Coordinates of C-alpha atoms in Angstrom, one line a residue:
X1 CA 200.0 238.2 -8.4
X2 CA 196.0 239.4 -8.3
X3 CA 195.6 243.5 -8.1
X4 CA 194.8 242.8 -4.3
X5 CA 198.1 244.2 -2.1
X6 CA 199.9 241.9 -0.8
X7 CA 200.9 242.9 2.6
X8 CA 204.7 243.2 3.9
X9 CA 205.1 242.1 7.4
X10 CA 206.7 245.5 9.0
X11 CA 210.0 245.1 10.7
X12 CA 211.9 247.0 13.4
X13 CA 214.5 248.8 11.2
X14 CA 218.0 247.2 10.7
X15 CA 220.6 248.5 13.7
X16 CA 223.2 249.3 11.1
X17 CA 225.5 249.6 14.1
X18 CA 225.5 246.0 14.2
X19 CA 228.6 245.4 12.1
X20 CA 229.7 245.0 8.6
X21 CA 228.4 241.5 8.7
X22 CA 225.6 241.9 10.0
X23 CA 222.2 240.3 7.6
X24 CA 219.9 242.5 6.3
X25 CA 216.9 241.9 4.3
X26 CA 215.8 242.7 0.9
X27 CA 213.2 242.9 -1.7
X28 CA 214.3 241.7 -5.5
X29 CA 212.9 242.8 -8.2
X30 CA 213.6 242.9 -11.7
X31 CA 213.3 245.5 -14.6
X32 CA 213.9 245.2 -18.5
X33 CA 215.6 241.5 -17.3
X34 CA 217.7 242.8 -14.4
X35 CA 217.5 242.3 -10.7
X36 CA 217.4 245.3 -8.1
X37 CA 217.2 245.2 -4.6
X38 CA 215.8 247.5 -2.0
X39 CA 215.8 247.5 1.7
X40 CA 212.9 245.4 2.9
X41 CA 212.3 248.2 5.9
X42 CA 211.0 251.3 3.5
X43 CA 208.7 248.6 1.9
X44 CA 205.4 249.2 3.1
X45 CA 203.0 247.6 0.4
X46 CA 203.6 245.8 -3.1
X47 CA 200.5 246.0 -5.4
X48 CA 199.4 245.1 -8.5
X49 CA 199.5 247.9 -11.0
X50 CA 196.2 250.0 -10.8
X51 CA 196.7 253.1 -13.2
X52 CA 197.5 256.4 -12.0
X53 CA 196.4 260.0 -12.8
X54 CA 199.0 261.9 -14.7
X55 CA 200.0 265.5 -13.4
X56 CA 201.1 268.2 -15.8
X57 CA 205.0 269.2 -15.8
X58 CA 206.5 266.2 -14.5
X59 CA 209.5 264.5 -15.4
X60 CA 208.9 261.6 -17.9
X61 CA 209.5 259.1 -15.3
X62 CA 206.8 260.3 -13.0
X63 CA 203.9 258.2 -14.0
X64 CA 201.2 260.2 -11.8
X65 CA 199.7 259.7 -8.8
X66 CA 197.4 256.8 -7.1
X67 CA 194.9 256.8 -4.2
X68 CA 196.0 254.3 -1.7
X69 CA 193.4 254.2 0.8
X70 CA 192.7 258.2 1.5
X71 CA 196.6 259.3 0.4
X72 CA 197.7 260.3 -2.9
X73 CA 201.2 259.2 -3.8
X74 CA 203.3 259.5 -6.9
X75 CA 204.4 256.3 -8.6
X76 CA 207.6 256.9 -10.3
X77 CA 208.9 254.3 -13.8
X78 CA 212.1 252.9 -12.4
X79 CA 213.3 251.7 -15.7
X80 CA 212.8 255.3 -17.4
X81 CA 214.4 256.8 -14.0
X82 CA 217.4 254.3 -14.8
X83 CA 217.3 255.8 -18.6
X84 CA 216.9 252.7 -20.3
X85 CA 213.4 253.1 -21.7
X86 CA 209.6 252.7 -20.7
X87 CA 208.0 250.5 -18.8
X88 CA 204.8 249.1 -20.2
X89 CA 202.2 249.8 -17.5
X90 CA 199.9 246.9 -17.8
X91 CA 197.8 244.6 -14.9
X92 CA 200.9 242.2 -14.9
X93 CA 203.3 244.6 -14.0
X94 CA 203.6 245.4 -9.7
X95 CA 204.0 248.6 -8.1
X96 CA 205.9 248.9 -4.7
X97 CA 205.2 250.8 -2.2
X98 CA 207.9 252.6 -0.4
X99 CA 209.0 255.2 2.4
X100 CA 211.5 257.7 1.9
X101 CA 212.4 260.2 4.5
X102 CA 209.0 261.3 5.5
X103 CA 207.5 260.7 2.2
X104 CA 206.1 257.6 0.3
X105 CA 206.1 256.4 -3.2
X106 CA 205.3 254.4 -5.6
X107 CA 207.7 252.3 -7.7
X108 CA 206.7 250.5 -11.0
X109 CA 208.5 247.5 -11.5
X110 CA 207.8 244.3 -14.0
X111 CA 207.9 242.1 -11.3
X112 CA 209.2 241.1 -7.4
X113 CA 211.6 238.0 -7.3
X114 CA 212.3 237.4 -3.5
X115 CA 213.1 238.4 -0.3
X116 CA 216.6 238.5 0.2
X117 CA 218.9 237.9 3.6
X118 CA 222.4 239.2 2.7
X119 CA 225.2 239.3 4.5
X120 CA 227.1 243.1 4.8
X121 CA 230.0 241.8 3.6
X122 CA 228.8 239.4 0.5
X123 CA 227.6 243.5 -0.8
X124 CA 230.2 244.5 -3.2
X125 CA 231.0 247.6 -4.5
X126 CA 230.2 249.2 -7.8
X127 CA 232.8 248.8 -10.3
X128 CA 234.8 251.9 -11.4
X129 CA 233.2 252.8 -14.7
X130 CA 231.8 255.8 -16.8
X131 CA 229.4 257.0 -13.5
X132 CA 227.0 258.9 -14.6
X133 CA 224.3 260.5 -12.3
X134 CA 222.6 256.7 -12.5
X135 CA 225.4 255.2 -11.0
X136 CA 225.1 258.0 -7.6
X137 CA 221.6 255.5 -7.1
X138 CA 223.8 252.0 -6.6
X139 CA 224.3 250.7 -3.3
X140 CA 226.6 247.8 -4.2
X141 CA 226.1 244.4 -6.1
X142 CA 225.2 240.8 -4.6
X143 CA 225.9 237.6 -6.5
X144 CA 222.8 235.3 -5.5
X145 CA 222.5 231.8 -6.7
X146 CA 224.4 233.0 -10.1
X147 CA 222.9 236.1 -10.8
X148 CA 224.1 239.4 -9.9
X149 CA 221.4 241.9 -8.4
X150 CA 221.9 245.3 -7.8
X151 CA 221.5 247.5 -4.9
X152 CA 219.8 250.7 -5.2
X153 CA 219.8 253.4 -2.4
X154 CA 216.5 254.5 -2.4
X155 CA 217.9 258.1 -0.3
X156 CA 220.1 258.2 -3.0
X157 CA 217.6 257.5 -5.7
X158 CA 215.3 260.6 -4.8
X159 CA 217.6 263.5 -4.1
X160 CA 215.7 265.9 -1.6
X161 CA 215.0 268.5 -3.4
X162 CA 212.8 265.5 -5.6
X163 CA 211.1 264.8 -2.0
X164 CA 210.4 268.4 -1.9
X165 CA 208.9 267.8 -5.4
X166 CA 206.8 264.6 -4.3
X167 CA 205.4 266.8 -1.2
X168 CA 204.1 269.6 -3.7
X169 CA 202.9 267.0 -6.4
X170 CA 200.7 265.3 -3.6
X171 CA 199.6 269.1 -2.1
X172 CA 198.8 269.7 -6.4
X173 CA 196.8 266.6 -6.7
X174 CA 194.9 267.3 -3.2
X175 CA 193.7 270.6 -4.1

């Protein structure tokens, strides 16, 4: 993938009135070896990874923030949000563009897979394990052609009061 963004056709969001079998569509990526999945409607943009400027007093997995076109947004390390370790920003690695709630963000990733049309009901839960708070960010888990991915809530994945933090990081970096 060239550093150009690669736009993502924008689609009416998913009626989740529809029914539990209703498709929906997704965007898989994978980090550290392991597949993720997101909602295809918050994706706005996937683009290669550009550098950001850091900002003092963030949390570790707050990588800075990045310019896109006139509006500073934060890109966040999913793999150091997930605890298990850095990501290596480098060119090769993509960053993906999302909205949450009224905000938008950045998400560093090693690399998108696919776009994904799964069922409701082929979603499975979460096994019952030792949860910790990383666990509160997992949607379910999909089994496609022989490899599990999992599904991250991305509401669930940035609390509100860490919206409230993106919307004074982006007013800090403005001023």
């Amino acid at each position: 993938m060239t550093e150009a963004a690669l736009a993502v056709p924008r689609q009416k969001s998913v009626d989740r009135s529809l029914g539990a079998d209703a498709a929906h569509q997704f965007i898989s990526f994978s980090i550290g070896g392991e597949e993720y999945a997101i909602d295809i409607t918050a994706v706005r943009e996937i683009r290669g990874w550009s550098g950001t400027t850091a900002l003092p007093n963030q949390p570790d997995y707050v990588l800075g923030v990045m310019n896109l076109r006139g509006t500073i947004i934060p890109v966040y390390d999913l793999k150091l949000r997930f605890g298990t370790g850095a990501t290596e920003a480098a060119k090769s690695k993509i960053v993906i563009i999302v909205a949450i709630r009224e905000r938008t963000v950045g998400l560093l990733v090693d690399a998108v897979s696919d776009i994904l049309t799964i069922e409701t009901s082929e979603i499975r839960p979460v096994p019952e394990m030792d949860r910790g708070a990383v666990a509160e960010f997992l949607s379910g888990i999909v089994s496609v052609e022989g490899t599990m991915v999992v599904v991250l809530s991305l509401e669930h994945l940035f609390q509100r009061d860490e919206v409230e933090q993106l919307r004074e990081m982006e007013d800090a970096a403005i001023q």
